[in-house]
Amino acid sequence: MKKRIIIGNWKMNPRTLEEAKNIYKSTKTVADKLKSVSVVMCPPFVYTSTLLNSRTETTVKIGSQDAYFEEQGSYTGEISPVMLKDLGVEYAIIGHSERRSKGETDEMISKKVALCLEVGIIPILCIGEKVRDEGGSHLDFIKDQVKNSLNKVPKKNISKLIIAYEPIWAIGAKEAMMPESIYEMSLFIKKVLSDMYGHDEGISTPILYGGSVNFRNALDIFNKGKIDGLLVGRESVNITGFVELLKTVDTI
């Protein structure tokens, strides 16, 4: 059975290493008992080594919240995919809307995705529109965003890619996007990928949803939205809520 992917983006939380270890341990205890869910936790980079070194036998993977597009060099404050791979990191969130809003371009993101794939890090490419309109211009926006963010990625490397669709207007909102609309967007993104790389590659690429996800709406999002997983933000550092979300998804 294909496992559903749940990725927790901790963002700049929590404040201390002890809190980070507690979130990781509490989540891991539950996640290791699940049969149909694959869990990836993306803490702030300063906690990564400690959490990786504290792992014993576990199914939980550790990811990064970003990666740079060069292997090494004079890039103060940046972390390369090569360094992440050496630590044992297996995933990296690339192109999150919070980074795009600070000036990160599709060209930069494409380089990051390509290098991650080249060194063996699985990139989680984030895409999403700021607003929706009845004329459908947001579809053109998403199509261009996907194409431009992958223009450095050859077909031979695309099989490890994960795409996280996060409509910016739904992030931090009171309600998530309607599940039926999530399904439509998932199909649209797979169509764009199929046109770029071929039918099999397009259909097999996991599409995740992110934006105001919690344990109360997760079941509906999966059943009606028919997505492959979730990218969870603020709820991923809420131990009680995130654990309940994992248990809920495991029942599907």
Short mmCIF file of C-alpha atoms in Angstrom, two decimals:
data_model
loop_
_atom_site.label_atom_id
_atom_site.label_comp_id
_atom_site.label_asym_id
_atom_site.label_seq_id
_atom_site.Cartn_x
_atom_site.Cartn_y
_atom_site.Cartn_z
CA MET A 1 0.00 0.00 0.00
CA LYS A 2 1.30 3.45 -0.93
CA LYS A 3 1.86 5.45 2.22
CA ARG A 4 0.49 8.94 2.68
CA ILE A 5 3.17 11.57 3.25
CA ILE A 6 2.86 13.98 6.16
CA ILE A 7 5.53 16.67 6.34
CA GLY A 8 5.80 18.95 9.35
CA ASN A 9 7.32 22.36 8.66
CA TRP A 10 8.25 23.70 12.09
CA LYS A 11 9.23 27.10 10.65
CA MET A 12 11.09 29.15 13.31
CA ASN A 13 9.79 27.07 16.21
CA PRO A 14 10.23 26.11 19.02
CA ARG A 15 12.39 28.46 21.05
CA THR A 16 14.64 25.86 22.72
CA LEU A 17 16.40 22.63 21.90
CA GLU A 18 14.66 20.85 24.77
CA GLU A 19 11.27 21.75 23.32
CA ALA A 20 12.41 20.54 19.91
CA LYS A 21 13.52 17.21 21.34
CA ASN A 22 10.20 16.82 23.13
CA ILE A 23 8.19 17.51 19.94
CA TYR A 24 10.35 15.07 18.00
CA LYS A 25 10.20 12.31 20.63
CA SER A 26 6.45 12.62 21.18
CA THR A 27 5.72 12.57 17.46
CA LYS A 28 8.14 9.73 16.78
CA THR A 29 6.52 7.53 19.46
CA VAL A 30 3.22 7.70 17.60
CA ALA A 31 4.56 7.80 14.04
CA ASP A 32 6.53 4.58 14.42
CA LYS A 33 3.31 2.69 15.11
CA LEU A 34 1.50 3.88 12.01
CA LYS A 35 1.06 1.57 9.04
CA SER A 36 -0.04 3.85 6.20
CA VAL A 37 1.68 7.15 6.98
CA SER A 38 5.22 8.32 6.23
CA VAL A 39 6.34 11.22 8.43
CA VAL A 40 8.97 13.85 7.66
CA MET A 41 9.85 16.50 10.23
CA CYS A 42 11.56 19.74 9.14
CA PRO A 43 12.92 21.57 12.18
CA PRO A 44 15.01 24.75 12.20
CA PHE A 45 18.50 23.90 11.02
CA VAL A 46 20.12 24.50 14.43
CA TYR A 47 18.22 21.50 15.82
CA THR A 48 18.85 19.14 12.90
CA SER A 49 22.07 17.49 14.04
CA THR A 50 20.79 16.83 17.56
CA LEU A 51 17.57 15.25 16.30
CA LEU A 52 19.42 13.14 13.74
CA ASN A 53 21.89 11.92 16.35
CA SER A 54 19.10 11.08 18.80
CA ARG A 55 17.40 8.71 16.38
CA THR A 56 17.42 4.99 17.07
CA GLU A 57 15.19 2.68 15.06
CA THR A 58 12.55 4.94 13.54
CA THR A 59 10.53 5.47 10.40
CA VAL A 60 10.53 9.25 10.86
CA LYS A 61 12.67 11.18 8.39
CA ILE A 62 14.36 14.53 8.96
CA GLY A 63 14.12 17.30 6.39
CA SER A 64 15.43 20.84 5.97
CA GLN A 65 13.36 23.98 5.52
CA ASP A 66 15.57 25.14 2.65
CA ALA A 67 18.79 24.43 0.75
CA TYR A 68 21.06 26.62 -1.36
CA PHE A 69 21.79 26.11 -5.06
CA GLU A 70 25.59 25.84 -4.75
CA GLU A 71 27.58 23.00 -3.23
CA GLN A 72 29.99 25.27 -1.34
CA GLY A 73 31.58 28.71 -1.47
CA SER A 74 31.32 32.29 -0.20
CA TYR A 75 27.62 32.28 0.63
CA THR A 76 27.32 33.51 4.21
CA GLY A 77 24.41 31.99 6.08
CA GLU A 78 23.51 29.43 3.42
CA ILE A 79 23.40 25.63 3.70
CA SER A 80 24.10 23.41 0.69
CA PRO A 81 22.35 20.15 -0.20
CA VAL A 82 25.75 18.44 0.00
CA MET A 83 26.07 19.43 3.66
CA LEU A 84 22.53 18.31 4.39
CA LYS A 85 23.12 14.96 2.73
CA ASP A 86 26.30 14.46 4.75
CA LEU A 87 24.37 15.04 7.98
CA GLY A 88 21.74 12.47 7.04
CA VAL A 89 18.97 14.84 5.98
CA GLU A 90 16.77 13.22 3.32
CA TYR A 91 14.29 15.96 2.34
CA ALA A 92 14.31 19.71 1.78
CA ILE A 93 11.44 22.17 1.46
CA ILE A 94 12.18 24.36 -1.54
CA GLY A 95 10.37 27.52 -2.66
CA HIS A 96 8.10 28.04 0.32
CA SER A 97 5.90 31.10 -0.09
CA GLU A 98 7.54 32.78 2.90
CA ARG A 99 10.88 32.60 1.11
CA ARG A 100 9.43 33.59 -2.25
CA SER A 101 7.97 36.68 -0.58
CA LYS A 102 11.51 37.70 0.40
CA GLY A 103 12.70 37.68 -3.20
CA GLU A 104 13.40 34.05 -4.00
CA THR A 105 12.73 33.57 -7.73
CA ASP A 106 11.64 30.60 -9.82
CA GLU A 107 15.14 30.59 -11.34
CA MET A 108 16.77 30.24 -7.92
CA ILE A 109 14.26 27.60 -6.92
CA SER A 110 14.88 25.61 -10.08
CA LYS A 111 18.61 25.51 -9.30
CA LYS A 112 17.91 24.41 -5.74
CA VAL A 113 15.57 21.62 -6.84
CA ALA A 114 18.02 20.40 -9.47
CA LEU A 115 20.97 20.29 -7.07
CA CYS A 116 18.97 18.55 -4.36
CA LEU A 117 17.95 15.82 -6.79
CA GLU A 118 21.51 15.52 -8.06
CA VAL A 119 22.98 14.87 -4.61
CA GLY A 120 20.16 12.62 -3.39
CA ILE A 121 17.98 14.99 -1.34
CA ILE A 122 14.25 14.73 -2.07
CA PRO A 123 12.96 18.26 -2.76
CA ILE A 124 9.49 19.30 -1.65
CA LEU A 125 8.70 22.00 -4.18
CA CYS A 126 6.15 24.50 -2.87
CA ILE A 127 3.83 26.25 -5.29
CA GLY A 128 0.68 28.32 -4.82
CA GLU A 129 -1.20 31.38 -5.95
CA LYS A 130 -1.88 34.51 -3.89
CA VAL A 131 -5.45 34.92 -5.12
CA ARG A 132 -8.03 33.02 -7.15
CA ASP A 133 -10.35 34.44 -9.79
CA GLU A 134 -13.28 33.22 -11.84
CA GLY A 135 -11.38 33.88 -15.06
CA GLY A 136 -8.85 31.21 -14.19
CA SER A 137 -5.70 33.33 -14.35
CA HIS A 138 -4.47 31.53 -11.22
CA LEU A 139 -4.20 28.37 -13.32
CA ASP A 140 -1.84 30.11 -15.71
CA PHE A 141 0.13 31.33 -12.72
CA ILE A 142 0.48 27.82 -11.30
CA LYS A 143 1.39 26.38 -14.70
CA ASP A 144 4.16 28.94 -15.16
CA GLN A 145 5.35 28.49 -11.59
CA VAL A 146 5.70 24.73 -12.04
CA LYS A 147 7.45 25.03 -15.40
CA ASN A 148 9.84 27.77 -14.29
CA SER A 149 10.63 26.09 -10.97
CA LEU A 150 11.57 22.86 -12.75
CA ASN A 151 13.32 24.20 -15.84
CA LYS A 152 16.72 22.95 -14.61
CA VAL A 153 15.42 19.45 -13.80
CA PRO A 154 15.89 16.70 -16.42
CA LYS A 155 13.40 13.88 -16.84
CA LYS A 156 15.83 11.31 -15.41
CA ASN A 157 15.76 13.03 -12.00
CA ILE A 158 12.08 13.87 -11.69
CA SER A 159 10.97 10.59 -10.08
CA LYS A 160 12.04 11.72 -6.57
CA LEU A 161 10.23 15.06 -6.68
CA ILE A 162 7.38 15.96 -4.31
CA ILE A 163 5.15 18.96 -4.99
CA ALA A 164 3.35 20.75 -2.18
CA TYR A 165 0.45 22.89 -3.36
CA GLU A 166 -0.09 25.67 -0.82
CA PRO A 167 -2.47 28.41 -1.94
CA ILE A 168 -1.06 31.44 -0.16
CA TRP A 169 -4.51 32.80 0.67
CA ALA A 170 -5.27 29.61 2.64
CA ILE A 171 -2.12 29.64 4.78
CA GLY A 172 -3.04 30.65 8.31
CA ALA A 173 -6.69 31.07 7.36
CA LYS A 174 -9.62 29.91 9.47
CA GLU A 175 -10.54 27.25 6.93
CA ALA A 176 -8.58 25.12 4.48
CA MET A 177 -9.32 25.13 0.77
CA MET A 178 -12.41 23.14 -0.21
CA PRO A 179 -11.42 19.49 -0.78
CA GLU A 180 -13.09 19.36 -4.18
CA SER A 181 -10.99 22.33 -5.30
CA ILE A 182 -7.86 20.66 -3.95
CA TYR A 183 -8.62 17.65 -6.13
CA GLU A 184 -9.06 19.84 -9.19
CA MET A 185 -5.73 21.55 -8.57
CA SER A 186 -3.98 18.23 -8.00
CA LEU A 187 -5.22 16.97 -11.37
CA PHE A 188 -4.18 20.23 -13.02
CA ILE A 189 -0.66 20.06 -11.60
CA LYS A 190 -0.28 16.43 -12.68
CA LYS A 191 -1.41 17.45 -16.18
CA VAL A 192 1.26 20.16 -16.31
CA LEU A 193 3.89 17.65 -15.17
CA SER A 194 2.68 15.10 -17.73
CA ASP A 195 3.04 17.65 -20.51
CA MET A 196 6.58 18.39 -19.33
CA TYR A 197 7.92 14.94 -18.53
CA GLY A 198 5.46 12.35 -19.80
CA HIS A 199 2.27 10.71 -18.54
CA ASP A 200 3.82 8.20 -16.14
CA GLU A 201 6.05 10.78 -14.48
CA GLY A 202 3.21 13.27 -14.16
CA ILE A 203 0.77 10.81 -12.64
CA SER A 204 3.28 9.29 -10.22
CA THR A 205 4.56 12.57 -8.75
CA PRO A 206 3.14 12.98 -5.22
CA ILE A 207 1.01 16.10 -4.75
CA LEU A 208 0.64 17.36 -1.19
CA TYR A 209 -1.71 20.03 0.11
CA GLY A 210 -0.84 22.68 2.67
CA GLY A 211 -2.84 25.55 4.15
CA SER A 212 -4.73 25.55 7.48
CA VAL A 213 -4.57 21.77 7.86
CA ASN A 214 -5.47 20.12 11.17
CA PHE A 215 -6.82 16.83 12.49
CA ARG A 216 -10.40 18.05 12.11
CA ASN A 217 -10.25 18.59 8.34
CA ALA A 218 -7.52 16.11 7.32
CA LEU A 219 -9.90 13.21 6.72
CA ASP A 220 -12.12 15.25 4.42
CA ILE A 221 -9.12 16.62 2.53
CA PHE A 222 -7.84 13.11 1.83
CA ASN A 223 -11.16 11.50 1.00
CA LYS A 224 -12.50 14.26 -1.25
CA GLY A 225 -9.29 16.02 -2.22
CA LYS A 226 -7.60 12.74 -3.18
CA ILE A 227 -4.12 14.10 -2.54
CA ASP A 228 -1.00 12.09 -1.64
CA GLY A 229 -0.13 13.88 1.56
CA LEU A 230 -0.02 17.07 3.60
CA LEU A 231 2.49 19.81 4.33
CA VAL A 232 1.59 20.97 7.82
CA GLY A 233 2.85 24.25 9.26
CA ARG A 234 1.85 25.62 12.65
CA GLU A 235 0.00 22.45 13.66
CA SER A 236 3.19 20.37 13.34
CA VAL A 237 4.65 21.86 16.54
CA ASN A 238 1.37 21.39 18.41
CA ILE A 239 2.10 17.90 19.74
CA THR A 240 -1.47 17.00 20.63
CA GLY A 241 -2.95 18.25 17.37
CA PHE A 242 -0.23 16.84 15.11
CA VAL A 243 -0.31 13.41 16.72
CA GLU A 244 -4.10 13.33 16.38
CA LEU A 245 -3.72 14.32 12.72
CA LEU A 246 -1.31 11.43 12.11
CA LYS A 247 -3.64 8.94 13.76
CA THR A 248 -6.57 10.24 11.74
CA VAL A 249 -4.75 9.92 8.41
CA ASP A 250 -3.63 6.41 9.34
CA THR A 251 -7.26 5.28 9.46
CA ILE A 252 -7.93 6.12 5.81
#
